[in-house]
PDB file of C-alpha atoms in Angstrom:
ATOM      1  CA  UNK A   1      -6.688  -3.570  18.767  1.00  0.00           C
ATOM      2  CA  UNK A   2      -8.201  -1.353  21.712  1.00  0.00           C
ATOM      3  CA  UNK A   3      -8.812   2.442  21.306  1.00  0.00           C
ATOM      4  CA  UNK A   4      -5.348   3.209  23.224  1.00  0.00           C
ATOM      5  CA  UNK A   5      -3.306   1.099  20.469  1.00  0.00           C
ATOM      6  CA  UNK A   6      -5.291   2.763  17.595  1.00  0.00           C
ATOM      7  CA  UNK A   7      -4.635   6.189  18.715  1.00  0.00           C
ATOM      8  CA  UNK A   8      -0.856   5.471  19.138  1.00  0.00           C
ATOM      9  CA  UNK A   9      -0.918   4.077  16.032  1.00  0.00           C
ATOM     10  CA  UNK A  10      -2.799   7.165  14.420  1.00  0.00           C
ATOM     11  CA  UNK A  11       0.189   9.528  16.311  1.00  0.00           C
ATOM     12  CA  UNK A  12       2.656   7.557  14.663  1.00  0.00           C
ATOM     13  CA  UNK A  13       1.299   7.836  11.512  1.00  0.00           C
ATOM     14  CA  UNK A  14       0.590  11.571  11.963  1.00  0.00           C
ATOM     15  CA  UNK A  15       4.259  11.704  12.947  1.00  0.00           C
ATOM     16  CA  UNK A  16       5.793   9.890   9.665  1.00  0.00           C
ATOM     17  CA  UNK A  17       3.423  11.979   7.530  1.00  0.00           C
ATOM     18  CA  UNK A  18       5.028  15.324   8.830  1.00  0.00           C
ATOM     19  CA  UNK A  19       8.765  13.863   8.479  1.00  0.00           C
ATOM     20  CA  UNK A  20       7.970  12.982   4.949  1.00  0.00           C
ATOM     21  CA  UNK A  21       6.566  16.233   4.185  1.00  0.00           C
ATOM     22  CA  UNK A  22       9.764  17.727   5.739  1.00  0.00           C
ATOM     23  CA  UNK A  23      11.781  15.440   4.026  1.00  0.00           C
ATOM     24  CA  UNK A  24      10.013  16.581   0.436  1.00  0.00           C
ATOM     25  CA  UNK A  25      11.839  19.841   0.591  1.00  0.00           C
ATOM     26  CA  UNK A  26      15.134  18.122  -0.068  1.00  0.00           C
ATOM     27  CA  UNK A  27      14.002  16.145  -3.226  1.00  0.00           C
ATOM     28  CA  UNK A  28      15.811  17.233  -6.436  1.00  0.00           C
ATOM     29  CA  UNK A  29      13.679  14.895  -8.950  1.00  0.00           C
ATOM     30  CA  UNK A  30      10.265  15.105  -9.637  1.00  0.00           C
ATOM     31  CA  UNK A  31      10.130  11.494  -9.171  1.00  0.00           C
ATOM     32  CA  UNK A  32      11.207  11.699  -5.763  1.00  0.00           C
ATOM     33  CA  UNK A  33       8.783  14.191  -4.961  1.00  0.00           C
ATOM     34  CA  UNK A  34       5.888  11.943  -6.532  1.00  0.00           C
ATOM     35  CA  UNK A  35       7.085   9.254  -4.289  1.00  0.00           C
ATOM     36  CA  UNK A  36       6.787  11.470  -1.081  1.00  0.00           C
ATOM     37  CA  UNK A  37       3.443  12.486  -2.465  1.00  0.00           C
ATOM     38  CA  UNK A  38       2.225   9.088  -2.621  1.00  0.00           C
ATOM     39  CA  UNK A  39       3.644   8.003   0.791  1.00  0.00           C
ATOM     40  CA  UNK A  40       1.817  11.111   2.300  1.00  0.00           C
ATOM     41  CA  UNK A  41      -1.528  10.033   0.698  1.00  0.00           C
ATOM     42  CA  UNK A  42      -1.101   6.683   1.783  1.00  0.00           C
ATOM     43  CA  UNK A  43      -0.428   7.613   5.436  1.00  0.00           C
ATOM     44  CA  UNK A  44      -3.231  10.220   5.071  1.00  0.00           C
ATOM     45  CA  UNK A  45      -5.745   6.912   4.212  1.00  0.00           C
ATOM     46  CA  UNK A  46      -4.315   4.629   6.958  1.00  0.00           C
ATOM     47  CA  UNK A  47      -5.010   7.471   9.358  1.00  0.00           C
ATOM     48  CA  UNK A  48      -8.475   7.744   8.040  1.00  0.00           C
ATOM     49  CA  UNK A  49      -8.985   4.359   8.365  1.00  0.00           C
ATOM     50  CA  UNK A  50      -8.454   4.633  12.043  1.00  0.00           C
ATOM     51  CA  UNK A  51     -10.208   7.385  12.363  1.00  0.00           C
ATOM     52  CA  UNK A  52     -13.245   5.321  11.220  1.00  0.00           C
ATOM     53  CA  UNK A  53     -11.933   2.305  13.571  1.00  0.00           C
ATOM     54  CA  UNK A  54     -11.987   4.558  16.816  1.00  0.00           C
ATOM     55  CA  UNK A  55     -15.516   6.080  16.134  1.00  0.00           C
ATOM     56  CA  UNK A  56     -16.917   2.756  15.999  1.00  0.00           C
ATOM     57  CA  UNK A  57     -15.350   1.818  18.883  1.00  0.00           C
ATOM     58  CA  UNK A  58     -16.764   4.666  20.711  1.00  0.00           C
ATOM     59  CA  UNK A  59     -19.833   3.366  19.239  1.00  0.00           C
ATOM     60  CA  UNK A  60     -19.819  -0.100  20.451  1.00  0.00           C
ATOM     61  CA  UNK A  61     -18.726   1.032  24.008  1.00  0.00           C
ATOM     62  CA  UNK A  62     -21.745   3.656  24.140  1.00  0.00           C
ATOM     63  CA  UNK A  63     -24.170   1.182  22.692  1.00  0.00           C
ATOM     64  CA  UNK A  64     -25.403   3.759  20.483  1.00  0.00           C
ATOM     65  CA  UNK A  65     -25.401   1.469  16.986  1.00  0.00           C
ATOM     66  CA  UNK A  66     -26.216  -2.098  16.913  1.00  0.00           C
ATOM     67  CA  UNK A  67     -24.608  -3.088  13.988  1.00  0.00           C
ATOM     68  CA  UNK A  68     -21.430  -1.049  15.130  1.00  0.00           C
ATOM     69  CA  UNK A  69     -19.470  -4.104  16.581  1.00  0.00           C
ATOM     70  CA  UNK A  70     -20.097  -5.988  13.195  1.00  0.00           C
ATOM     71  CA  UNK A  71     -19.065  -2.830  11.240  1.00  0.00           C
ATOM     72  CA  UNK A  72     -15.757  -2.629  13.596  1.00  0.00           C
ATOM     73  CA  UNK A  73     -14.942  -6.232  13.087  1.00  0.00           C
ATOM     74  CA  UNK A  74     -14.896  -5.778   9.060  1.00  0.00           C
ATOM     75  CA  UNK A  75     -13.120  -2.273   9.731  1.00  0.00           C
ATOM     76  CA  UNK A  76     -10.378  -4.020  11.732  1.00  0.00           C
ATOM     77  CA  UNK A  77      -9.795  -7.055   9.488  1.00  0.00           C
ATOM     78  CA  UNK A  78      -9.638  -4.582   6.317  1.00  0.00           C
ATOM     79  CA  UNK A  79      -7.022  -2.610   8.270  1.00  0.00           C
ATOM     80  CA  UNK A  80      -5.155  -5.744   9.274  1.00  0.00           C
ATOM     81  CA  UNK A  81      -4.145  -6.208   5.632  1.00  0.00           C
ATOM     82  CA  UNK A  82      -3.370  -2.470   4.889  1.00  0.00           C
ATOM     83  CA  UNK A  83       0.008  -2.235   2.656  1.00  0.00           C
ATOM     84  CA  UNK A  84       1.505   0.764   1.469  1.00  0.00           C
ATOM     85  CA  UNK A  85       2.085   0.283  -2.268  1.00  0.00           C
ATOM     86  CA  UNK A  86       4.405   3.402  -3.633  1.00  0.00           C
ATOM     87  CA  UNK A  87       5.067   2.648  -7.149  1.00  0.00           C
ATOM     88  CA  UNK A  88       3.001  -0.390  -8.830  1.00  0.00           C
ATOM     89  CA  UNK A  89       0.501  -2.832  -7.342  1.00  0.00           C
ATOM     90  CA  UNK A  90       0.440  -6.197  -8.914  1.00  0.00           C
ATOM     91  CA  UNK A  91      -2.616  -8.241  -8.588  1.00  0.00           C
ATOM     92  CA  UNK A  92      -2.713 -11.945 -10.208  1.00  0.00           C
ATOM     93  CA  UNK A  93      -5.717 -14.180 -10.774  1.00  0.00           C
ATOM     94  CA  UNK A  94      -4.020 -17.829 -10.738  1.00  0.00           C
ATOM     95  CA  UNK A  95      -7.138 -19.357 -11.886  1.00  0.00           C
ATOM     96  CA  UNK A  96      -7.801 -17.436 -14.971  1.00  0.00           C
ATOM     97  CA  UNK A  97      -4.170 -16.595 -15.746  1.00  0.00           C
ATOM     98  CA  UNK A  98      -4.669 -13.071 -15.519  1.00  0.00           C
ATOM     99  CA  UNK A  99      -3.047 -10.145 -13.902  1.00  0.00           C
ATOM    100  CA  UNK A 100      -3.371  -6.446 -13.545  1.00  0.00           C
ATOM    101  CA  UNK A 101      -0.909  -3.767 -12.825  1.00  0.00           C
ATOM    102  CA  UNK A 102      -2.254  -0.524 -10.619  1.00  0.00           C
ATOM    103  CA  UNK A 103      -5.938  -1.629 -10.855  1.00  0.00           C
ATOM    104  CA  UNK A 104      -5.919  -1.275 -14.599  1.00  0.00           C
ATOM    105  CA  UNK A 105      -7.518  -3.509 -16.833  1.00  0.00           C
ATOM    106  CA  UNK A 106      -6.937  -7.334 -16.716  1.00  0.00           C
ATOM    107  CA  UNK A 107      -4.371  -8.934 -18.910  1.00  0.00           C
ATOM    108  CA  UNK A 108      -3.805 -12.329 -19.887  1.00  0.00           C
ATOM    109  CA  UNK A 109      -0.657 -14.195 -19.201  1.00  0.00           C
ATOM    110  CA  UNK A 110      -1.398 -17.163 -21.164  1.00  0.00           C
ATOM    111  CA  UNK A 111      -0.059 -17.268 -24.410  1.00  0.00           C
ATOM    112  CA  UNK A 112      -0.293 -20.102 -26.892  1.00  0.00           C
ATOM    113  CA  UNK A 113       1.709 -20.785 -30.215  1.00  0.00           C
ATOM    114  CA  UNK A 114       2.999 -23.621 -32.385  1.00  0.00           C
ATOM    115  CA  UNK A 115       5.845 -24.126 -29.637  1.00  0.00           C
ATOM    116  CA  UNK A 116       3.034 -24.557 -26.824  1.00  0.00           C
ATOM    117  CA  UNK A 117       1.746 -22.934 -24.044  1.00  0.00           C
ATOM    118  CA  UNK A 118       3.370 -20.286 -21.862  1.00  0.00           C
ATOM    119  CA  UNK A 119       2.177 -18.134 -18.903  1.00  0.00           C
ATOM    120  CA  UNK A 120       4.144 -15.126 -18.163  1.00  0.00           C
ATOM    121  CA  UNK A 121       3.310 -13.119 -15.468  1.00  0.00           C
ATOM    122  CA  UNK A 122       5.135  -9.593 -14.511  1.00  0.00           C
ATOM    123  CA  UNK A 123       7.228  -9.688 -11.531  1.00  0.00           C
ATOM    124  CA  UNK A 124       7.755  -6.922  -9.001  1.00  0.00           C
ATOM    125  CA  UNK A 125      11.038  -5.460  -8.950  1.00  0.00           C
ATOM    126  CA  UNK A 126      11.940  -3.341  -5.705  1.00  0.00           C
ATOM    127  CA  UNK A 127      13.378   0.124  -6.006  1.00  0.00           C
ATOM    128  CA  UNK A 128      16.845   0.712  -5.148  1.00  0.00           C
ATOM    129  CA  UNK A 129      18.053   2.688  -2.384  1.00  0.00           C
ATOM    130  CA  UNK A 130      19.525   5.117  -4.813  1.00  0.00           C
ATOM    131  CA  UNK A 131      16.369   5.538  -6.323  1.00  0.00           C
ATOM    132  CA  UNK A 132      14.363   5.764  -3.091  1.00  0.00           C
ATOM    133  CA  UNK A 133      17.243   8.567  -1.784  1.00  0.00           C
ATOM    134  CA  UNK A 134      16.479   9.668   1.814  1.00  0.00           C
ATOM    135  CA  UNK A 135      13.098   8.090   1.749  1.00  0.00           C
ATOM    136  CA  UNK A 136      14.507   4.717   2.150  1.00  0.00           C
ATOM    137  CA  UNK A 137      15.194   4.668   5.784  1.00  0.00           C
ATOM    138  CA  UNK A 138      11.633   6.456   6.391  1.00  0.00           C
ATOM    139  CA  UNK A 139      10.295   3.417   4.628  1.00  0.00           C
ATOM    140  CA  UNK A 140      12.504   1.274   6.911  1.00  0.00           C
ATOM    141  CA  UNK A 141      11.213   3.045  10.039  1.00  0.00           C
ATOM    142  CA  UNK A 142       7.467   3.116   8.958  1.00  0.00           C
ATOM    143  CA  UNK A 143       7.485  -0.889   9.067  1.00  0.00           C
ATOM    144  CA  UNK A 144       9.400  -1.341  12.182  1.00  0.00           C
ATOM    145  CA  UNK A 145       7.461   1.214  14.010  1.00  0.00           C
ATOM    146  CA  UNK A 146       3.859   0.338  13.015  1.00  0.00           C
ATOM    147  CA  UNK A 147       4.138  -3.189  11.331  1.00  0.00           C
ATOM    148  CA  UNK A 148       2.592  -1.771   8.173  1.00  0.00           C
ATOM    149  CA  UNK A 149       4.322  -3.043   4.878  1.00  0.00           C
ATOM    150  CA  UNK A 150       5.611  -0.223   2.843  1.00  0.00           C
ATOM    151  CA  UNK A 151       6.520  -1.814  -0.974  1.00  0.00           C
ATOM    152  CA  UNK A 152       8.312   0.637  -3.210  1.00  0.00           C
ATOM    153  CA  UNK A 153       8.599  -1.794  -6.569  1.00  0.00           C
ATOM    154  CA  UNK A 154       7.744  -1.273 -10.383  1.00  0.00           C
ATOM    155  CA  UNK A 155       6.071  -4.642 -12.241  1.00  0.00           C
ATOM    156  CA  UNK A 156       8.301  -5.643 -14.914  1.00  0.00           C
ATOM    157  CA  UNK A 157       7.938  -8.281 -17.768  1.00  0.00           C
ATOM    158  CA  UNK A 158      10.869 -10.317 -18.600  1.00  0.00           C
ATOM    159  CA  UNK A 159      10.500  -9.241 -22.374  1.00  0.00           C
ATOM    160  CA  UNK A 160      10.072  -5.467 -21.529  1.00  0.00           C
ATOM    161  CA  UNK A 161      13.654  -5.431 -20.375  1.00  0.00           C
ATOM    162  CA  UNK A 162      14.721  -7.590 -23.248  1.00  0.00           C
ATOM    163  CA  UNK A 163      15.862 -10.375 -21.591  1.00  0.00           C
TER     164      UNK A 163
END
């Protein structure tokens, strides 16, 4: 990505941040306000990453830092995987049959008893449009206009819901 594209993306994220802040005033539940606050935090994190990338681009162009080109490549790769998770983030290690939710402790998904061995990972279930409320169209706009994925899902186990 070039500096111009990064600046344009930064501007879009800043604009969406303002839209989300303005939209937060219409929230009527604590959950909705929390979703808005989390989205603002994640948008600010993306903007911070872009500021770092643009500073490294300036260093590369100026020739100030001999390692800036390597740092820029790394930061660009990291930003390429940037995703906004609003509720739960689920990490699964299929080699060890472990998972963790929201960066917490690793839990084992493998159980064994007299009936055999079972591997049961939680799954991510998307929030409904009713749960997202007025934030739903904003999330779609962010993904469409920036290419950054926005996930609003909670981790659930089949046994948590009683099924």
